[in-house]
CSV table of C-alpha atoms and ligand atoms in Angstrom, one decimal:
chain,number,residue,atom,x,y,z
J,1,MET,CA,0.2,0.1,0.2
J,2,SER,CA,1.4,3.3,-1.3
J,3,THR,CA,1.6,6.5,1.6
J,4,GLN,CA,1.2,8.5,-1.0
J,5,THR,CA,-0.9,11.2,0.2
J,6,THR,CA,-3.3,13.6,-2.1
J,7,PRO,CA,-5.7,16.9,-2.0
J,8,SER,CA,-8.8,14.2,-0.7
J,9,ALA,CA,-6.1,13.0,2.5
J,10,GLU,CA,-7.7,15.2,5.3
J,11,HIS,CA,-7.9,12.6,7.0
J,12,LEU,CA,-5.7,9.6,8.3
J,13,LEU,CA,-9.5,7.8,7.2
J,14,SER,CA,-12.1,7.9,6.2
J,15,VAL,CA,-15.1,6.1,5.4
J,16,GLU,CA,-17.8,8.0,3.2
J,17,ASP,CA,-20.7,6.9,2.3
J,18,LEU,CA,-21.2,2.9,2.9
J,19,PHE,CA,-23.5,0.0,1.9
J,20,VAL,CA,-22.8,-3.7,2.7
J,21,GLU,CA,-25.2,-6.2,2.8
J,22,PHE,CA,-25.1,-10.0,2.5
J,23,HIS,CA,-26.6,-11.7,0.1
J,24,THR,CA,-28.6,-15.1,2.3
J,25,GLY,CA,-31.1,-17.2,2.2
J,26,GLU,CA,-33.8,-15.2,3.7
J,27,GLY,CA,-33.0,-12.4,1.2
J,28,VAL,CA,-30.6,-9.1,1.3
J,29,ALA,CA,-29.8,-8.1,4.8
J,30,LYS,CA,-28.7,-4.4,4.9
J,31,ALA,CA,-25.6,-4.3,7.2
J,32,ILE,CA,-24.2,-1.0,6.5
J,33,ASN,CA,-26.8,1.6,5.5
J,34,GLY,CA,-24.6,4.8,4.4
J,35,VAL,CA,-22.1,5.1,7.5
J,36,ASP,CA,-19.6,8.7,7.3
J,37,PHE,CA,-17.1,8.6,9.7
J,38,SER,CA,-13.4,10.2,9.7
J,39,LEU,CA,-9.8,9.2,11.3
J,40,ASP,CA,-7.3,11.1,12.4
J,41,GLU,CA,-3.6,10.0,13.6
J,42,GLY,CA,-3.1,9.7,17.4
J,43,GLU,CA,-7.0,10.1,18.0
J,44,THR,CA,-9.5,7.5,19.4
J,45,LEU,CA,-13.4,7.1,17.6
J,46,ALA,CA,-15.8,4.0,19.2
J,47,ILE,CA,-17.8,2.7,17.4
J,48,LEU,CA,-20.5,1.3,19.2
J,49,GLY,CA,-23.6,-1.0,19.5
J,50,GLU,CA,-25.2,-4.6,19.8
J,51,SER,CA,-25.0,-7.2,18.2
J,52,GLY,CA,-26.1,-6.9,14.6
J,53,SER,CA,-25.3,-3.4,14.3
J,54,GLY,CA,-23.2,-2.9,11.6
J,55,LYS,CA,-20.5,-2.0,13.5
J,56,SER,CA,-18.1,-5.2,13.3
J,57,VAL,CA,-18.7,-5.7,9.6
J,58,THR,CA,-17.1,-1.9,9.1
J,59,ALA,CA,-14.0,-3.0,10.4
J,60,GLN,CA,-14.2,-5.6,8.4
J,61,ALA,CA,-14.9,-3.4,5.2
J,62,ILE,CA,-11.7,-1.4,6.1
J,63,MET,CA,-9.7,-4.3,6.9
J,64,GLY,CA,-10.7,-5.7,3.6
J,65,ILE,CA,-11.3,-8.9,5.2
J,66,LEU,CA,-14.9,-9.4,4.0
J,67,ASP,CA,-16.3,-12.7,2.7
J,68,THR,CA,-17.5,-11.8,-1.0
J,69,PRO,CA,-20.2,-13.6,-2.0
J,70,PRO,CA,-22.1,-13.7,0.5
J,71,ALA,CA,-20.9,-10.2,0.8
J,72,ARG,CA,-20.9,-6.5,-1.1
J,73,ILE,CA,-20.5,-3.4,-1.2
J,74,PRO,CA,-22.5,-1.2,-3.2
J,75,HIS,CA,-21.7,1.8,-2.7
J,76,GLY,CA,-19.0,3.9,-1.1
J,77,ARG,CA,-15.6,4.6,-0.5
J,78,ILE,CA,-12.9,3.8,2.8
J,79,LEU,CA,-10.3,6.4,2.2
J,80,TYR,CA,-6.8,5.3,3.6
J,81,LYS,CA,-4.5,7.9,2.9
J,82,GLY,CA,-6.6,9.4,0.5
J,83,GLN,CA,-6.3,6.6,-1.4
J,84,ASP,CA,-9.5,4.5,-1.5
J,85,LEU,CA,-9.0,1.5,-0.8
J,86,LEU,CA,-11.9,-0.2,-2.3
J,87,THR,CA,-10.7,0.3,-5.5
J,88,MET,CA,-7.4,-1.1,-4.5
J,89,ASP,CA,-5.7,-4.9,-6.0
J,90,GLU,CA,-6.2,-8.0,-3.3
J,91,GLU,CA,-2.4,-8.0,-3.2
J,92,THR,CA,-2.0,-4.1,-2.8
J,93,ARG,CA,-4.6,-4.7,-0.4
J,94,ARG,CA,-2.6,-7.4,1.5
J,95,LYS,CA,0.9,-5.9,1.6
J,96,GLY,CA,-1.5,-2.5,3.9
J,97,ARG,CA,-3.1,-5.3,6.6
J,98,GLY,CA,-0.5,-5.1,9.7
J,99,PRO,CA,2.0,-2.3,8.3
J,100,GLU,CA,-0.3,0.4,7.8
J,101,ILE,CA,-3.8,-1.4,8.9
J,102,SER,CA,-3.9,-3.6,12.0
J,103,MET,CA,-6.7,-5.5,14.0
J,104,VAL,CA,-7.5,-7.0,17.0
J,105,PHE,CA,-9.7,-9.5,17.1
J,106,GLN,CA,-13.1,-9.9,19.6
J,107,ASP,CA,-11.7,-13.9,20.5
J,108,ALA,CA,-7.6,-14.4,21.1
J,109,LEU,CA,-8.5,-18.0,21.7
J,110,SER,CA,-9.7,-19.0,17.7
J,111,SER,CA,-8.2,-16.3,16.5
J,112,LEU,CA,-4.6,-18.0,17.6
J,113,ASN,CA,-3.2,-21.0,16.3
J,114,PRO,CA,-3.8,-23.6,18.7
J,115,VAL,CA,-0.5,-25.9,16.9
J,116,PHE,CA,1.8,-23.0,16.0
J,117,PRO,CA,3.9,-21.4,19.3
J,118,VAL,CA,2.9,-18.2,19.7
J,119,GLY,CA,6.4,-16.8,19.1
J,120,TRP,CA,6.5,-18.0,15.7
J,121,GLN,CA,3.0,-16.1,14.8
J,122,ILE,CA,3.9,-13.2,16.2
J,123,GLY,CA,7.5,-13.6,14.2
J,124,GLU,CA,5.7,-14.3,11.3
J,125,MET,CA,4.3,-10.6,10.7
J,126,PHE,CA,8.6,-10.0,10.6
J,127,ARG,CA,9.2,-12.8,8.5
J,128,LYS,CA,6.1,-12.3,5.6
J,129,HIS,CA,6.4,-8.5,5.1
J,130,ARG,CA,9.8,-8.1,6.5
J,131,GLY,CA,11.6,-10.7,5.3
J,132,ALA,CA,13.6,-11.6,9.0
J,133,ASN,CA,14.6,-14.7,9.5
J,134,ARG,CA,13.3,-17.7,11.5
J,135,SER,CA,15.9,-16.0,15.0
J,136,ASP,CA,15.4,-12.8,14.1
J,137,ALA,CA,11.6,-12.4,13.8
J,138,TYR,CA,12.1,-14.6,17.6
J,139,ALA,CA,14.0,-12.1,18.4
J,140,GLU,CA,11.2,-9.5,17.8
J,141,ALA,CA,8.5,-11.2,19.7
J,142,VAL,CA,10.2,-11.5,22.6
J,143,ARG,CA,10.5,-7.3,22.6
J,144,LEU,CA,6.8,-7.1,21.3
J,145,MET,CA,5.4,-10.1,24.0
J,146,GLU,CA,8.1,-8.1,26.8
J,147,ARG,CA,6.2,-4.3,25.6
J,148,VAL,CA,3.0,-6.2,25.8
J,149,ASN,CA,3.4,-6.8,29.6
J,150,ILE,CA,3.6,-10.8,29.3
J,151,PRO,CA,5.7,-12.2,31.6
J,152,GLY,CA,8.9,-14.0,31.3
J,153,ALA,CA,8.8,-13.8,27.3
J,154,LYS,CA,11.8,-15.1,26.9
J,155,GLN,CA,10.8,-18.5,28.5
J,156,ARG,CA,7.8,-18.1,26.8
J,157,VAL,CA,8.3,-17.5,23.6
J,158,LYS,CA,7.8,-21.0,22.7
J,159,ALA,CA,4.9,-21.8,24.7
J,160,TYR,CA,1.0,-22.2,22.9
J,161,PRO,CA,-2.1,-20.5,22.9
J,162,HIS,CA,-3.8,-22.5,25.3
J,163,GLN,CA,-1.1,-22.2,27.9
J,164,PHE,CA,-1.9,-18.5,28.3
J,165,SER,CA,-4.8,-17.2,30.2
J,166,GLY,CA,-7.3,-15.1,28.4
J,167,GLY,CA,-5.7,-11.9,29.0
J,168,MET,CA,-2.6,-12.6,28.0
J,169,ARG,CA,-3.7,-14.0,25.2
J,170,GLN,CA,-5.8,-11.4,24.5
J,171,ARG,CA,-1.7,-9.6,25.1
J,172,ILE,CA,0.0,-11.6,22.4
J,173,MET,CA,-2.7,-10.4,19.8
J,174,ILE,CA,-1.7,-7.2,20.3
J,175,ALA,CA,1.4,-7.2,20.2
J,176,MET,CA,0.8,-8.9,16.9
J,177,ALA,CA,-0.7,-6.1,15.8
J,178,ILE,CA,1.0,-3.3,16.4
J,179,ALA,CA,4.3,-6.0,15.7
J,180,LEU,CA,4.2,-4.0,12.0
J,181,ASN,CA,3.6,0.0,13.6
J,182,PRO,CA,0.8,0.2,11.6
J,183,LYS,CA,-1.2,3.9,11.9
J,184,VAL,CA,-4.2,2.6,12.3
J,185,LEU,CA,-5.2,0.5,14.9
J,186,ILE,CA,-8.5,-1.7,14.9
J,187,ALA,CA,-9.2,-3.3,18.4
J,188,ASP,CA,-13.1,-5.2,17.8
J,189,GLU,CA,-14.3,-6.4,21.8
J,190,PRO,CA,-10.9,-6.7,22.5
J,191,THR,CA,-11.6,-7.0,26.5
J,192,THR,CA,-15.5,-8.7,25.9
J,193,ALA,CA,-14.2,-12.2,27.1
J,194,LEU,CA,-12.5,-10.9,29.8
J,195,ASP,CA,-12.9,-9.9,33.4
J,196,VAL,CA,-13.2,-6.4,34.6
J,197,THR,CA,-9.2,-6.2,36.2
J,198,VAL,CA,-7.6,-7.3,32.9
J,199,GLN,CA,-10.4,-5.1,30.6
J,200,ALA,CA,-9.1,-2.4,32.6
J,201,GLN,CA,-5.4,-4.1,32.5
J,202,ILE,CA,-6.3,-4.0,28.3
J,203,MET,CA,-7.7,-1.0,27.6
J,204,ASP,CA,-4.5,0.7,29.8
J,205,LEU,CA,-2.2,-0.8,27.0
J,206,LEU,CA,-4.3,0.3,24.0
J,207,GLN,CA,-3.9,4.1,25.2
J,208,ASP,CA,-0.7,3.0,26.1
J,209,LEU,CA,0.4,1.8,22.4
J,210,GLN,CA,-1.9,4.6,21.0
J,211,HIS,CA,0.6,7.2,22.2
J,212,GLU,CA,4.0,5.6,21.5
J,213,HIS,CA,2.7,5.5,18.3
J,214,ASN,CA,0.6,8.0,17.4
J,215,MET,CA,-2.2,5.5,15.8
J,216,GLY,CA,-6.0,5.9,14.9
J,217,MET,CA,-7.6,4.1,16.8
J,218,ILE,CA,-11.1,2.7,16.5
J,219,LEU,CA,-12.5,0.9,19.6
J,220,ILE,CA,-15.2,-1.6,18.1
J,221,THR,CA,-18.2,-2.7,21.7
J,222,HIS,CA,-21.3,-2.4,22.7
J,223,ASP,CA,-20.6,-0.9,26.0
J,224,LEU,CA,-20.2,2.3,27.1
J,225,GLY,CA,-18.1,1.7,30.2
J,226,VAL,CA,-15.6,0.9,27.9
J,227,VAL,CA,-14.8,4.2,26.5
J,228,ALA,CA,-15.5,7.3,28.5
J,229,ASP,CA,-11.9,7.3,29.7
J,230,VAL,CA,-10.7,5.8,25.8
J,231,ALA,CA,-12.6,7.7,23.1
J,232,ASP,CA,-12.1,10.3,22.4
J,233,ARG,CA,-14.9,10.7,19.6
J,234,ILE,CA,-18.6,8.1,19.5
J,235,ALA,CA,-20.1,7.2,16.3
J,236,VAL,CA,-23.2,5.0,17.8
J,237,MET,CA,-24.7,2.2,14.9
J,238,TYR,CA,-28.1,0.6,15.2
J,239,ALA,CA,-29.5,-0.6,11.9
J,240,GLY,CA,-26.4,-0.4,10.1
J,241,ARG,CA,-26.3,3.0,10.2
J,242,ILE,CA,-24.8,6.0,12.4
J,243,VAL,CA,-27.5,7.6,14.9
J,244,GLU,CA,-25.2,10.0,16.9
J,245,ARG,CA,-21.6,11.1,16.6
J,246,ALA,CA,-20.2,13.8,19.4
J,247,GLU,CA,-17.4,14.1,21.4
J,248,VAL,CA,-17.6,11.4,24.8
J,249,GLY,CA,-18.1,13.6,27.1
J,250,ASP,CA,-21.2,15.3,24.9
J,251,ILE,CA,-22.4,12.2,24.7
J,252,TYR,CA,-22.4,10.7,28.4
J,253,ALA,CA,-23.5,14.5,29.6
J,254,ARG,CA,-26.0,14.6,27.5
J,255,PRO,CA,-27.1,12.1,24.7
J,256,GLY,CA,-28.6,13.5,21.1
J,257,HIS,CA,-30.4,10.2,20.5
J,258,PRO,CA,-32.9,8.0,22.2
J,259,TYR,CA,-31.1,4.8,21.3
J,260,THR,CA,-27.8,6.4,23.0
J,261,LYS,CA,-29.8,7.5,26.0
J,262,GLY,CA,-31.4,4.0,26.7
J,263,LEU,CA,-27.7,2.5,26.2
J,264,LEU,CA,-26.3,5.1,28.7
J,265,GLU,CA,-29.0,4.0,31.2
J,266,SER,CA,-28.0,0.7,31.1
J,267,ILE,CA,-24.8,1.0,32.5
J,268,PRO,CA,-23.4,2.1,36.5
J,269,ARG,CA,-22.7,5.3,36.5
J,270,LEU,CA,-19.4,6.2,39.3
J,271,ASP,CA,-21.5,9.7,39.2
J,272,GLN,CA,-24.8,8.9,39.2
J,273,LYS,CA,-25.7,8.0,42.6
J,274,GLY,CA,-28.8,6.2,43.5
J,275,GLN,CA,-29.5,5.5,39.8
J,276,GLN,CA,-32.5,3.0,38.8
J,277,LEU,CA,-30.8,1.2,35.6
J,278,SER,CA,-33.2,0.4,32.6
J,279,ALA,CA,-32.4,-2.5,29.6
J,280,ILE,CA,-33.6,-1.6,25.5
J,281,GLY,CA,-36.8,-3.4,25.2
J,282,GLY,CA,-37.1,-5.3,22.3
J,283,LEU,CA,-34.6,-6.3,20.1
J,284,PRO,CA,-32.8,-4.9,16.6
J,285,PRO,CA,-33.8,-5.8,13.9
J,286,ASN,CA,-33.9,-8.7,11.1
J,287,LEU,CA,-31.3,-6.7,8.6
J,288,THR,CA,-33.6,-8.3,6.0
J,289,ARG,CA,-36.7,-6.6,6.7
J,290,ILE,CA,-35.7,-3.4,8.5
J,291,PRO,CA,-38.3,-1.6,10.3
J,292,PRO,CA,-39.7,1.5,8.1
J,293,GLY,CA,-39.1,5.3,8.7
J,294,CYS,CA,-36.7,5.0,12.1
J,295,ALA,CA,-35.4,1.9,12.4
J,296,PHE,CA,-35.5,2.6,15.5
J,297,HIS,CA,-39.0,3.4,16.2
J,298,PRO,CA,-40.4,-0.4,17.2
J,299,ARG,CA,-38.7,-0.4,20.6
J,300,CYS,CA,-37.9,3.6,20.7
J,301,VAL,CA,-39.9,5.0,24.2
J,302,MET,CA,-40.6,8.4,21.7
J,303,ALA,CA,-42.1,7.3,18.7
J,304,ARG,CA,-44.7,9.5,17.1
J,305,ASP,CA,-46.9,9.4,13.6
J,306,ILE,CA,-43.3,10.6,11.6
J,307,CYS,CA,-40.9,8.3,13.3
J,308,ARG,CA,-42.8,4.5,11.3
J,309,THR,CA,-42.5,6.8,7.6
J,310,GLU,CA,-40.4,9.2,8.0
J,311,ARG,CA,-36.7,8.2,8.0
J,312,PRO,CA,-34.3,10.4,9.9
J,313,GLU,CA,-31.7,12.6,8.7
J,314,LEU,CA,-28.0,12.6,10.5
J,315,LEU,CA,-27.9,16.2,11.0
J,316,GLU,CA,-25.7,18.2,12.8
J,317,ILE,CA,-27.6,20.1,17.0
J,318,GLY,CA,-24.3,21.0,17.8
J,319,PRO,CA,-20.6,21.3,18.1
J,320,GLN,CA,-19.3,18.3,16.5
J,321,ARG,CA,-22.6,16.4,16.8
J,322,SER,CA,-25.2,15.1,14.8
J,323,SER,CA,-28.0,12.3,15.3
J,324,ALA,CA,-30.3,11.1,13.5
J,325,CYS,CA,-33.8,11.3,15.4
J,326,HIS,CA,-36.6,13.7,14.6
J,327,PHE,CA,-37.1,14.6,18.2
J,328,SER,CA,-33.3,15.1,18.9
J,329,GLN,CA,-33.8,18.7,20.9
J,330,GLU,CA,-36.4,16.8,23.4
J,331,VAL,CA,-33.7,14.0,23.8
J,332,LEU,CA,-31.1,17.0,24.8
J,333,ASP,CA,-33.4,19.3,26.9
J,334,ALA,CA,-35.4,16.2,28.6
M,1,SF4,FE1,-37.0,7.8,18.4
M,1,SF4,FE2,-38.4,8.9,16.6
M,1,SF4,FE3,-36.3,9.1,17.4
M,1,SF4,FE4,-36.7,7.4,15.9
M,1,SF4,S1,-37.0,9.1,15.2
M,1,SF4,S2,-35.7,7.8,18.0
M,1,SF4,S3,-38.3,6.3,16.8
M,1,SF4,S4,-38.5,9.7,18.2
């Protein structure tokens, strides 16, 4: 992947009007329906939503790892340093995975190969992309294992994934992802399977590495609690669209969309003593049959007639923030 910039390279990464659909036995699942966002160096954007909201599909589209078919990208651009990844040949994209854009996957146990030592798997990045020999690749693996705070890295570089705890395996995944100093790191639910203490350690590690390398980071999560201290901006997704976009402090202080408000009310907050927790009723829609109007209307406590017929656009509701709700001002004032 070339690092050449063009006049449109205003941001490190920008996703423009992206659509992704899956052709299934049940019909066409409209997984992403016109998503736009950008990411700059050193910045963390959290993409938040329930399962099926389209956040992981967005990440896979950026990485170029969607299976096509069944996936299809009928429209959109993904500009990395001004170049559209979607029009690049596969070989160029493959070479960019690692040194330019890299990803930490959710499930380290199934993402790591159980039959190879972890050091071999970390070292593969250097053998494949840098032509390193076996012993240099192992030396790099030890260095990276030390960097992600795996105790006894030298002794454990030839151990297998099942010999590590869940938190340590996630550190190994992170070591692989940052091995070639990527400019963009996508972390897809990096702490979901871990207990709260280990979650906090992993998030701290990701933040440290981000500052060290000035990476742009996209943090994908269903948990608003995880992103409060880490993200600069948040994009909330529902049924394949961004329904609210704002700086992190604004979202927590004054959500501008009923869905975001519902998500916030479902997590315990240290700043709100005696708070009643409540879950959003109902389930996310089947993506082959997204409801007309506002896709959230069957679950929204504020829904009115217009919501069932007219789709709200994502409109500015303040500095650096937008919301796709006919009544976002009411939500802000509530
Ligand atoms: Fe709720 Fe209507 Fe706003 Fe959709 S447009 S979030 S249904 S109030």
